[in-house]
Amino acid sequence: MEDKVFLEEPVSIEELKKELKDELPSAVIKAINKHNDIINSINAFEENLDALTPFQIAKLEHYYNKAEREAWKIAGYYKSQYQYYFGKASTERGKFYIHERETNKCTVNDSNYRSKIQEGINQEISGIYEGYYVTWKGIAHSYNGMQLTYKDMIKAIKKEDE
């Protein structure tokens, strides 16, 4: 029975742009493009996984290390955006509350409920970024796991040669 090859999926920058509220910075686009190039290299090697030499397996480990670094860069961006919008939610709520009380002479309850709407808008955006942060953090961790897997494969090859 032949093993089925599972390939990593490159990231579509255009798909990300549809989801996010801000433009992706050039550094993040560069990191995603580098990540995609590394993933394509990994996929090319893993198509012939059973025939790889120990050196090629070590090279795969190296590629996963590079992919992990790019994934952490991307995760860092999403974490910063998540924290920015989460903080902005509280700030905007407070400003909106004061505005409603002082300018529009709203009651405490009315000002409070109206300000929660403003807070919720920013928390929705924060939630999108939090989801991407958690995803990229998980991707980075999985790449670390693959590095360990390849180390184990090299050890197994050495055992077979004994």
CSV table of N, CA and C in Angstrom, one decimal:
chain,number,residue,atom,x,y,z
A,1,MET,N,0.8,-1.2,0.0
A,1,MET,CA,0.0,0.0,0.0
A,1,MET,C,0.9,1.2,0.0
A,2,GLU,N,0.6,2.1,-0.9
A,2,GLU,CA,1.4,3.3,-1.1
A,2,GLU,C,1.0,4.4,-0.1
A,3,ASP,N,2.0,5.1,0.5
A,3,ASP,CA,1.6,6.3,1.4
A,3,ASP,C,1.1,7.4,0.5
A,4,LYS,N,0.1,8.1,1.1
A,4,LYS,CA,-0.4,9.3,0.4
A,4,LYS,C,0.4,10.5,0.9
A,5,VAL,N,0.7,11.3,0.0
A,5,VAL,CA,1.5,12.5,0.3
A,5,VAL,C,0.6,13.7,0.6
A,6,PHE,N,0.8,14.2,1.8
A,6,PHE,CA,0.0,15.4,2.2
A,6,PHE,C,0.9,16.6,2.1
A,7,LEU,N,0.5,17.5,1.2
A,7,LEU,CA,1.3,18.7,1.0
A,7,LEU,C,0.8,19.9,1.8
A,8,GLU,N,1.7,20.7,2.2
A,8,GLU,CA,1.4,22.0,2.9
A,8,GLU,C,0.7,22.9,1.9
A,9,GLU,N,-0.2,23.8,2.4
A,9,GLU,CA,-0.8,24.7,1.5
A,9,GLU,C,-0.2,26.1,1.6
A,10,PRO,N,0.3,26.7,0.5
A,10,PRO,CA,0.7,28.1,0.5
A,10,PRO,C,-0.4,29.0,1.0
A,11,VAL,N,0.0,30.1,1.5
A,11,VAL,CA,-1.0,31.1,2.0
A,11,VAL,C,-1.4,32.1,0.9
A,12,SER,N,-2.7,32.3,0.7
A,12,SER,CA,-3.1,33.3,-0.2
A,12,SER,C,-3.2,34.7,0.4
A,13,ILE,N,-2.4,35.6,0.0
A,13,ILE,CA,-2.4,37.0,0.5
A,13,ILE,C,-3.8,37.6,0.1
A,14,GLU,N,-4.3,37.4,-1.0
A,14,GLU,CA,-5.5,38.0,-1.5
A,14,GLU,C,-6.7,37.5,-0.6
A,15,GLU,N,-6.7,36.3,-0.2
A,15,GLU,CA,-7.8,35.8,0.7
A,15,GLU,C,-7.7,36.4,2.1
A,16,LEU,N,-6.4,36.6,2.6
A,16,LEU,CA,-6.3,37.3,3.9
A,16,LEU,C,-6.8,38.7,3.8
A,17,LYS,N,-6.5,39.4,2.7
A,17,LYS,CA,-6.9,40.8,2.6
A,17,LYS,C,-8.4,41.0,2.7
A,18,LYS,N,-9.2,40.0,2.2
A,18,LYS,CA,-10.6,40.0,2.2
A,18,LYS,C,-11.1,39.9,3.7
A,19,GLU,N,-10.4,39.2,4.5
A,19,GLU,CA,-10.8,39.0,5.9
A,19,GLU,C,-10.5,40.2,6.8
A,20,LEU,N,-9.3,40.9,6.6
A,20,LEU,CA,-8.8,41.8,7.5
A,20,LEU,C,-9.3,43.2,7.3
A,21,LYS,N,-9.3,44.0,8.3
A,21,LYS,CA,-9.8,45.4,8.3
A,21,LYS,C,-8.7,46.4,7.9
A,22,ASP,N,-7.4,46.0,7.9
A,22,ASP,CA,-6.3,46.8,7.6
A,22,ASP,C,-5.6,46.2,6.4
A,23,GLU,N,-4.8,47.0,5.7
A,23,GLU,CA,-3.9,46.5,4.7
A,23,GLU,C,-2.7,45.8,5.4
A,24,LEU,N,-2.3,44.7,4.8
A,24,LEU,CA,-1.1,44.0,5.3
A,24,LEU,C,0.1,44.8,5.1
A,25,PRO,N,1.0,45.0,6.1
A,25,PRO,CA,2.2,45.7,5.9
A,25,PRO,C,3.1,45.0,5.0
A,26,SER,N,4.0,45.7,4.3
A,26,SER,CA,5.0,45.0,3.4
A,26,SER,C,5.8,43.9,4.0
A,27,ALA,N,6.2,44.2,5.3
A,27,ALA,CA,7.0,43.2,6.0
A,27,ALA,C,6.3,41.9,6.2
A,28,VAL,N,5.0,41.9,6.4
A,28,VAL,CA,4.1,40.7,6.6
A,28,VAL,C,4.0,40.0,5.3
A,29,ILE,N,3.7,40.8,4.2
A,29,ILE,CA,3.6,40.2,2.9
A,29,ILE,C,4.9,39.5,2.5
A,30,LYS,N,6.0,40.1,2.8
A,30,LYS,CA,7.3,39.5,2.5
A,30,LYS,C,7.5,38.2,3.3
A,31,ALA,N,7.1,38.2,4.6
A,31,ALA,CA,7.2,37.0,5.4
A,31,ALA,C,6.3,35.9,4.9
A,32,ILE,N,5.1,36.3,4.4
A,32,ILE,CA,4.2,35.3,3.9
A,32,ILE,C,4.7,34.7,2.6
A,33,ASN,N,5.3,35.6,1.7
A,33,ASN,CA,5.9,35.1,0.5
A,33,ASN,C,7.1,34.2,0.8
A,34,LYS,N,7.9,34.5,1.7
A,34,LYS,CA,9.1,33.7,2.1
A,34,LYS,C,8.5,32.3,2.6
A,35,HIS,N,7.5,32.4,3.5
A,35,HIS,CA,6.9,31.2,4.0
A,35,HIS,C,6.4,30.3,2.9
A,36,ASN,N,5.7,30.9,1.9
A,36,ASN,CA,5.2,30.1,0.8
A,36,ASN,C,6.3,29.5,0.0
A,37,ASP,N,7.4,30.2,-0.2
A,37,ASP,CA,8.6,29.6,-1.0
A,37,ASP,C,9.1,28.5,-0.2
A,38,ILE,N,9.3,28.6,1.1
A,38,ILE,CA,9.8,27.5,1.9
A,38,ILE,C,8.8,26.3,1.9
A,39,ILE,N,7.6,26.6,2.0
A,39,ILE,CA,6.6,25.5,1.9
A,39,ILE,C,6.7,24.7,0.6
A,40,ASN,N,6.9,25.5,-0.5
A,40,ASN,CA,7.0,24.8,-1.8
A,40,ASN,C,8.3,23.9,-1.9
A,41,SER,N,9.3,24.4,-1.2
A,41,SER,CA,10.6,23.6,-1.1
A,41,SER,C,10.3,22.3,-0.3
A,42,ILE,N,9.6,22.5,0.8
A,42,ILE,CA,9.3,21.3,1.7
A,42,ILE,C,8.4,20.3,0.9
A,43,ASN,N,7.4,20.8,0.2
A,43,ASN,CA,6.6,19.9,-0.6
A,43,ASN,C,7.3,19.1,-1.6
A,44,ALA,N,8.3,19.8,-2.3
A,44,ALA,CA,9.1,19.1,-3.3
A,44,ALA,C,9.9,18.0,-2.7
A,45,PHE,N,10.5,18.2,-1.5
A,45,PHE,CA,11.2,17.1,-0.8
A,45,PHE,C,10.3,16.0,-0.4
A,46,GLU,N,9.2,16.4,0.2
A,46,GLU,CA,8.3,15.4,0.9
A,46,GLU,C,7.6,14.5,-0.1
A,47,GLU,N,7.6,14.9,-1.4
A,47,GLU,CA,6.9,14.0,-2.4
A,47,GLU,C,7.7,12.7,-2.5
A,48,ASN,N,9.0,12.7,-2.2
A,48,ASN,CA,9.8,11.5,-2.2
A,48,ASN,C,10.3,11.1,-0.9
A,49,LEU,N,9.5,11.3,0.1
A,49,LEU,CA,10.0,11.1,1.5
A,49,LEU,C,10.7,9.8,1.8
A,50,ASP,N,10.2,8.7,1.2
A,50,ASP,CA,10.8,7.4,1.5
A,50,ASP,C,12.2,7.2,0.9
A,51,ALA,N,12.5,8.0,-0.1
A,51,ALA,CA,13.8,7.9,-0.8
A,51,ALA,C,14.8,8.9,-0.4
A,52,LEU,N,14.5,9.7,0.6
A,52,LEU,CA,15.4,10.8,1.0
A,52,LEU,C,16.7,10.3,1.7
A,53,THR,N,17.8,10.9,1.5
A,53,THR,CA,19.0,10.6,2.2
A,53,THR,C,19.0,11.3,3.5
A,54,PRO,N,19.9,10.9,4.5
A,54,PRO,CA,19.9,11.6,5.7
A,54,PRO,C,20.2,13.1,5.6
A,55,PHE,N,21.1,13.4,4.6
A,55,PHE,CA,21.4,14.8,4.3
A,55,PHE,C,20.1,15.6,3.9
A,56,GLN,N,19.3,15.0,3.0
A,56,GLN,CA,18.1,15.6,2.5
A,56,GLN,C,17.1,15.7,3.7
A,57,ILE,N,17.0,14.8,4.5
A,57,ILE,CA,16.1,14.9,5.7
A,57,ILE,C,16.6,16.0,6.6
A,58,ALA,N,17.9,16.1,6.8
A,58,ALA,CA,18.4,17.2,7.6
A,58,ALA,C,18.1,18.6,6.9
A,59,LYS,N,18.1,18.6,5.6
A,59,LYS,CA,17.8,19.8,4.9
A,59,LYS,C,16.3,20.1,5.1
A,60,LEU,N,15.4,19.1,5.1
A,60,LEU,CA,14.0,19.3,5.4
A,60,LEU,C,13.8,19.9,6.8
A,61,GLU,N,14.6,19.4,7.7
A,61,GLU,CA,14.6,20.0,9.1
A,61,GLU,C,14.9,21.4,9.1
A,62,HIS,N,15.9,21.8,8.3
A,62,HIS,CA,16.4,23.2,8.1
A,62,HIS,C,15.2,24.0,7.5
A,63,TYR,N,14.6,23.5,6.5
A,63,TYR,CA,13.5,24.2,5.9
A,63,TYR,C,12.3,24.5,6.9
A,64,TYR,N,12.0,23.5,7.7
A,64,TYR,CA,11.0,23.6,8.7
A,64,TYR,C,11.4,24.7,9.7
A,65,ASN,N,12.7,24.7,10.1
A,65,ASN,CA,13.1,25.8,11.0
A,65,ASN,C,12.9,27.1,10.4
A,66,LYS,N,13.3,27.3,9.1
A,66,LYS,CA,13.1,28.6,8.4
A,66,LYS,C,11.6,28.9,8.4
A,67,ALA,N,10.7,27.9,8.1
A,67,ALA,CA,9.3,28.2,8.0
A,67,ALA,C,8.8,28.6,9.4
A,68,GLU,N,9.3,28.0,10.4
A,68,GLU,CA,8.9,28.3,11.8
A,68,GLU,C,9.2,29.8,12.1
A,69,ARG,N,10.4,30.2,11.7
A,69,ARG,CA,10.7,31.6,11.9
A,69,ARG,C,9.8,32.6,11.2
A,70,GLU,N,9.4,32.3,10.0
A,70,GLU,CA,8.5,33.1,9.2
A,70,GLU,C,7.1,33.1,9.9
A,71,ALA,N,6.7,31.9,10.3
A,71,ALA,CA,5.4,31.8,10.9
A,71,ALA,C,5.3,32.6,12.2
A,72,TRP,N,6.4,32.7,13.0
A,72,TRP,CA,6.4,33.5,14.2
A,72,TRP,C,6.4,35.0,13.9
A,73,LYS,N,7.0,35.4,12.8
A,73,LYS,CA,6.9,36.8,12.3
A,73,LYS,C,5.5,37.2,12.0
A,74,ILE,N,4.8,36.3,11.3
A,74,ILE,CA,3.4,36.5,10.9
A,74,ILE,C,2.5,36.5,12.2
A,75,ALA,N,2.8,35.5,13.0
A,75,ALA,CA,2.0,35.5,14.3
A,75,ALA,C,2.2,36.8,15.1
A,76,GLY,N,3.4,37.3,15.1
A,76,GLY,CA,3.7,38.5,15.9
A,76,GLY,C,2.9,39.7,15.4
A,77,TYR,N,2.7,39.8,14.1
A,77,TYR,CA,1.9,40.9,13.5
A,77,TYR,C,0.5,40.7,13.9
A,78,TYR,N,-0.1,39.5,13.8
A,78,TYR,CA,-1.5,39.4,14.2
A,78,TYR,C,-1.7,39.6,15.7
A,79,LYS,N,-0.7,39.2,16.5
A,79,LYS,CA,-0.9,39.5,17.9
A,79,LYS,C,-0.9,41.0,18.2
A,80,SER,N,0.0,41.7,17.5
A,80,SER,CA,0.0,43.2,17.7
A,80,SER,C,-1.3,43.8,17.3
A,81,GLN,N,-1.8,43.4,16.2
A,81,GLN,CA,-3.1,43.9,15.8
A,81,GLN,C,-4.2,43.6,16.7
A,82,TYR,N,-4.2,42.3,17.1
A,82,TYR,CA,-5.2,41.8,18.1
A,82,TYR,C,-5.2,42.7,19.3
A,83,GLN,N,-4.0,42.9,19.9
A,83,GLN,CA,-3.9,43.7,21.1
A,83,GLN,C,-4.3,45.2,20.9
A,84,TYR,N,-3.9,45.7,19.7
A,84,TYR,CA,-4.2,47.1,19.3
A,84,TYR,C,-5.8,47.3,19.3
A,85,TYR,N,-6.5,46.4,18.6
A,85,TYR,CA,-7.9,46.6,18.6
A,85,TYR,C,-8.6,46.3,19.9
A,86,PHE,N,-8.1,45.4,20.6
A,86,PHE,CA,-8.6,45.0,21.9
A,86,PHE,C,-8.5,46.3,22.9
A,87,GLY,N,-7.3,46.9,22.9
A,87,GLY,CA,-7.2,48.1,23.6
A,87,GLY,C,-8.0,49.3,23.1
A,88,LYS,N,-8.1,49.4,21.8
A,88,LYS,CA,-8.8,50.4,21.2
A,88,LYS,C,-10.3,50.3,21.6
A,89,ALA,N,-10.8,49.1,21.7
A,89,ALA,CA,-12.2,48.9,22.1
A,89,ALA,C,-12.5,49.6,23.4
A,90,SER,N,-11.7,49.4,24.4
A,90,SER,CA,-11.9,50.1,25.7
A,90,SER,C,-11.7,51.6,25.6
A,91,THR,N,-10.7,52.0,24.9
A,91,THR,CA,-10.5,53.5,24.8
A,91,THR,C,-11.7,54.1,24.1
A,92,GLU,N,-12.1,53.6,23.0
A,92,GLU,CA,-13.2,54.1,22.2
A,92,GLU,C,-14.5,54.1,23.0
A,93,ARG,N,-14.7,53.0,23.8
A,93,ARG,CA,-15.9,53.0,24.6
A,93,ARG,C,-15.9,54.1,25.6
A,94,GLY,N,-14.8,54.3,26.3
A,94,GLY,CA,-14.7,55.4,27.3
A,94,GLY,C,-14.9,56.8,26.6
A,95,LYS,N,-14.3,57.0,25.5
A,95,LYS,CA,-14.5,58.3,24.8
A,95,LYS,C,-15.9,58.5,24.4
A,96,PHE,N,-16.5,57.4,23.9
A,96,PHE,CA,-17.9,57.5,23.4
A,96,PHE,C,-18.8,57.8,24.6
A,97,TYR,N,-18.6,57.1,25.7
A,97,TYR,CA,-19.4,57.3,26.9
A,97,TYR,C,-19.4,58.8,27.3
A,98,ILE,N,-18.2,59.3,27.4
A,98,ILE,CA,-18.0,60.7,27.8
A,98,ILE,C,-18.7,61.6,26.9
A,99,HIS,N,-18.5,61.4,25.6
A,99,HIS,CA,-19.2,62.2,24.6
A,99,HIS,C,-20.7,62.2,24.7
A,100,GLU,N,-21.2,61.0,24.9
A,100,GLU,CA,-22.7,60.9,25.0
A,100,GLU,C,-23.2,61.6,26.3
A,101,ARG,N,-22.5,61.5,27.4
A,101,ARG,CA,-22.9,62.1,28.6
A,101,ARG,C,-22.8,63.7,28.5
A,102,GLU,N,-21.6,64.1,28.0
A,102,GLU,CA,-21.4,65.6,28.0
A,102,GLU,C,-22.0,66.3,26.9
A,103,THR,N,-21.9,65.8,25.7
A,103,THR,CA,-22.4,66.5,24.5
A,103,THR,C,-23.9,66.2,24.2
A,104,ASN,N,-24.3,65.0,24.3
A,104,ASN,CA,-25.7,64.6,24.0
A,104,ASN,C,-26.6,64.6,25.2
A,105,LYS,N,-26.0,64.8,26.4
A,105,LYS,CA,-26.7,64.8,27.7
A,105,LYS,C,-27.5,63.5,27.9
A,106,CYS,N,-26.9,62.4,27.5
A,106,CYS,CA,-27.6,61.1,27.7
A,106,CYS,C,-27.5,60.7,29.2
A,107,THR,N,-28.4,59.9,29.6
A,107,THR,CA,-28.4,59.3,30.9
A,107,THR,C,-27.2,58.3,31.0
A,108,VAL,N,-26.9,57.9,32.3
A,108,VAL,CA,-25.8,57.0,32.5
A,108,VAL,C,-26.1,55.7,31.7
A,109,ASN,N,-27.3,55.2,31.9
A,109,ASN,CA,-27.6,53.9,31.2
A,109,ASN,C,-27.5,54.0,29.7
A,110,ASP,N,-28.1,55.1,29.1
A,110,ASP,CA,-28.1,55.2,27.7
A,110,ASP,C,-26.6,55.4,27.2
A,111,SER,N,-25.9,56.2,27.9
A,111,SER,CA,-24.4,56.4,27.5
A,111,SER,C,-23.7,55.0,27.6
A,112,ASN,N,-24.0,54.3,28.6
A,112,ASN,CA,-23.3,53.0,28.8
A,112,ASN,C,-23.6,52.0,27.7
A,113,TYR,N,-24.9,51.9,27.4
A,113,TYR,CA,-25.3,51.0,26.3
A,113,TYR,C,-24.8,51.4,24.9
A,114,ARG,N,-24.8,52.7,24.7
A,114,ARG,CA,-24.3,53.2,23.4
A,114,ARG,C,-22.8,53.0,23.2
A,115,SER,N,-22.1,53.2,24.3
A,115,SER,CA,-20.7,53.0,24.3
A,115,SER,C,-20.3,51.5,24.1
A,116,LYS,N,-21.1,50.6,24.6
A,116,LYS,CA,-20.9,49.2,24.4
A,116,LYS,C,-20.9,48.8,22.9
A,117,ILE,N,-21.8,49.5,22.1
A,117,ILE,CA,-21.9,49.2,20.7
A,117,ILE,C,-20.5,49.5,20.1
A,118,GLN,N,-20.0,50.7,20.4
A,118,GLN,CA,-18.7,51.1,19.9
A,118,GLN,C,-17.6,50.1,20.3
A,119,GLU,N,-17.6,49.7,21.5
A,119,GLU,CA,-16.6,48.7,22.0
A,119,GLU,C,-16.7,47.4,21.2
A,120,GLY,N,-18.0,47.0,21.0
A,120,GLY,CA,-18.2,45.7,20.3
A,120,GLY,C,-17.6,45.7,18.9
A,121,ILE,N,-17.7,46.8,18.2
A,121,ILE,CA,-17.2,46.9,16.8
A,121,ILE,C,-15.7,46.6,16.8
A,122,ASN,N,-15.0,47.2,17.7
A,122,ASN,CA,-13.5,47.0,17.8
A,122,ASN,C,-13.2,45.6,18.3
A,123,GLN,N,-14.0,45.1,19.2
A,123,GLN,CA,-13.8,43.7,19.7
A,123,GLN,C,-14.0,42.7,18.5
A,124,GLU,N,-14.9,43.0,17.6
A,124,GLU,CA,-15.1,42.1,16.5
A,124,GLU,C,-13.8,42.0,15.6
A,125,ILE,N,-13.2,43.2,15.4
A,125,ILE,CA,-12.0,43.3,14.6
A,125,ILE,C,-10.9,42.6,15.4
A,126,SER,N,-10.8,42.8,16.7
A,126,SER,CA,-9.8,42.2,17.5
A,126,SER,C,-9.9,40.7,17.4
A,127,GLY,N,-11.1,40.2,17.4
A,127,GLY,CA,-11.3,38.7,17.4
A,127,GLY,C,-10.8,38.1,16.1
A,128,ILE,N,-11.0,38.8,15.0
A,128,ILE,CA,-10.4,38.3,13.7
A,128,ILE,C,-8.9,38.2,13.8
A,129,TYR,N,-8.2,39.2,14.3
A,129,TYR,CA,-6.8,39.1,14.4
A,129,TYR,C,-6.4,38.1,15.5
A,130,GLU,N,-7.1,37.9,16.5
A,130,GLU,CA,-6.8,36.9,17.5
A,130,GLU,C,-6.8,35.5,16.9
A,131,GLY,N,-7.8,35.3,16.1
A,131,GLY,CA,-7.9,34.0,15.4
A,131,GLY,C,-6.7,33.7,14.5
A,132,TYR,N,-6.3,34.7,13.8
A,132,TYR,CA,-5.1,34.5,12.9
A,132,TYR,C,-3.9,34.4,13.8
A,133,TYR,N,-3.8,35.1,14.9
A,133,TYR,CA,-2.6,34.9,15.8
A,133,TYR,C,-2.5,33.5,16.3
A,134,VAL,N,-3.7,33.0,16.8
A,134,VAL,CA,-3.7,31.6,17.3
A,134,VAL,C,-3.3,30.6,16.2
A,135,THR,N,-3.8,30.8,15.0
A,135,THR,CA,-3.6,29.9,13.9
A,135,THR,C,-2.1,29.9,13.6
A,136,TRP,N,-1.5,31.1,13.4
A,136,TRP,CA,-0.1,31.2,13.1
A,136,TRP,C,0.8,30.7,14.2
A,137,LYS,N,0.4,30.9,15.4
A,137,LYS,CA,1.2,30.4,16.6
A,137,LYS,C,1.2,28.8,16.5
A,138,GLY,N,0.0,28.3,16.2
A,138,GLY,CA,-0.1,26.8,16.1
A,138,GLY,C,0.7,26.3,14.9
A,139,ILE,N,0.8,27.0,13.8
A,139,ILE,CA,1.6,26.6,12.6
A,139,ILE,C,3.0,26.6,13.0
A,140,ALA,N,3.5,27.6,13.7
A,140,ALA,CA,4.9,27.7,14.2
A,140,ALA,C,5.2,26.5,15.1
A,141,HIS,N,4.3,26.2,16.0
A,141,HIS,CA,4.6,25.0,16.9
A,141,HIS,C,4.6,23.7,16.1
A,142,SER,N,3.8,23.6,15.1
A,142,SER,CA,3.7,22.4,14.3
A,142,SER,C,5.0,22.2,13.5
A,143,TYR,N,5.6,23.3,13.1
A,143,TYR,CA,6.9,23.2,12.3
A,143,TYR,C,8.0,22.8,13.3
A,144,ASN,N,7.9,23.2,14.5
A,144,ASN,CA,8.9,22.8,15.5
A,144,ASN,C,8.8,21.3,15.7
A,145,GLY,N,7.5,20.8,15.7
A,145,GLY,CA,7.3,19.4,15.9
A,145,GLY,C,7.8,18.6,14.7
A,146,MET,N,7.7,19.2,13.5
A,146,MET,CA,8.3,18.5,12.3
A,146,MET,C,9.8,18.4,12.3
A,147,GLN,N,10.4,19.4,12.9
A,147,GLN,CA,11.9,19.4,13.0
A,147,GLN,C,12.3,18.2,13.9
A,148,LEU,N,11.5,18.0,15.0
A,148,LEU,CA,11.8,16.9,15.9
A,148,LEU,C,11.6,15.6,15.2
A,149,THR,N,10.5,15.5,14.4
A,149,THR,CA,10.2,14.3,13.7
A,149,THR,C,11.4,13.9,12.8
A,150,TYR,N,11.9,14.9,12.1
A,150,TYR,CA,13.0,14.6,11.1
A,150,TYR,C,14.3,14.2,11.9
A,151,LYS,N,14.5,14.7,13.1
A,151,LYS,CA,15.6,14.3,13.9
A,151,LYS,C,15.5,12.8,14.2
A,152,ASP,N,14.2,12.5,14.6
A,152,ASP,CA,13.9,11.1,14.9
A,152,ASP,C,14.1,10.2,13.7
A,153,MET,N,13.8,10.7,12.5
A,153,MET,CA,14.0,9.8,11.3
A,153,MET,C,15.5,9.6,11.1
A,154,ILE,N,16.3,10.6,11.3
A,154,ILE,CA,17.7,10.5,11.1
A,154,ILE,C,18.3,9.4,12.1
A,155,LYS,N,17.8,9.5,13.3
A,155,LYS,CA,18.2,8.5,14.3
A,155,LYS,C,17.8,7.1,13.9
A,156,ALA,N,16.6,7.0,13.4
A,156,ALA,CA,16.1,5.7,13.0
A,156,ALA,C,17.0,5.1,11.8
A,157,ILE,N,17.4,6.0,10.9
A,157,ILE,CA,18.2,5.6,9.8
A,157,ILE,C,19.5,5.1,10.3
A,158,LYS,N,20.1,5.8,11.3
A,158,LYS,CA,21.4,5.3,11.9
A,158,LYS,C,21.2,4.0,12.5
A,159,LYS,N,20.1,3.7,13.2
A,159,LYS,CA,19.9,2.5,13.9
A,159,LYS,C,19.8,1.3,12.8
A,160,GLU,N,19.1,1.6,11.7
A,160,GLU,CA,19.0,0.6,10.7
A,160,GLU,C,20.3,0.2,10.1
A,161,ASP,N,21.2,1.2,10.0
A,161,ASP,CA,22.5,1.0,9.4
A,161,ASP,C,23.5,0.2,10.3
A,162,GLU,N,23.1,0.1,11.6
A,162,GLU,CA,24.0,-0.6,12.6
A,162,GLU,C,24.0,-2.1,12.4
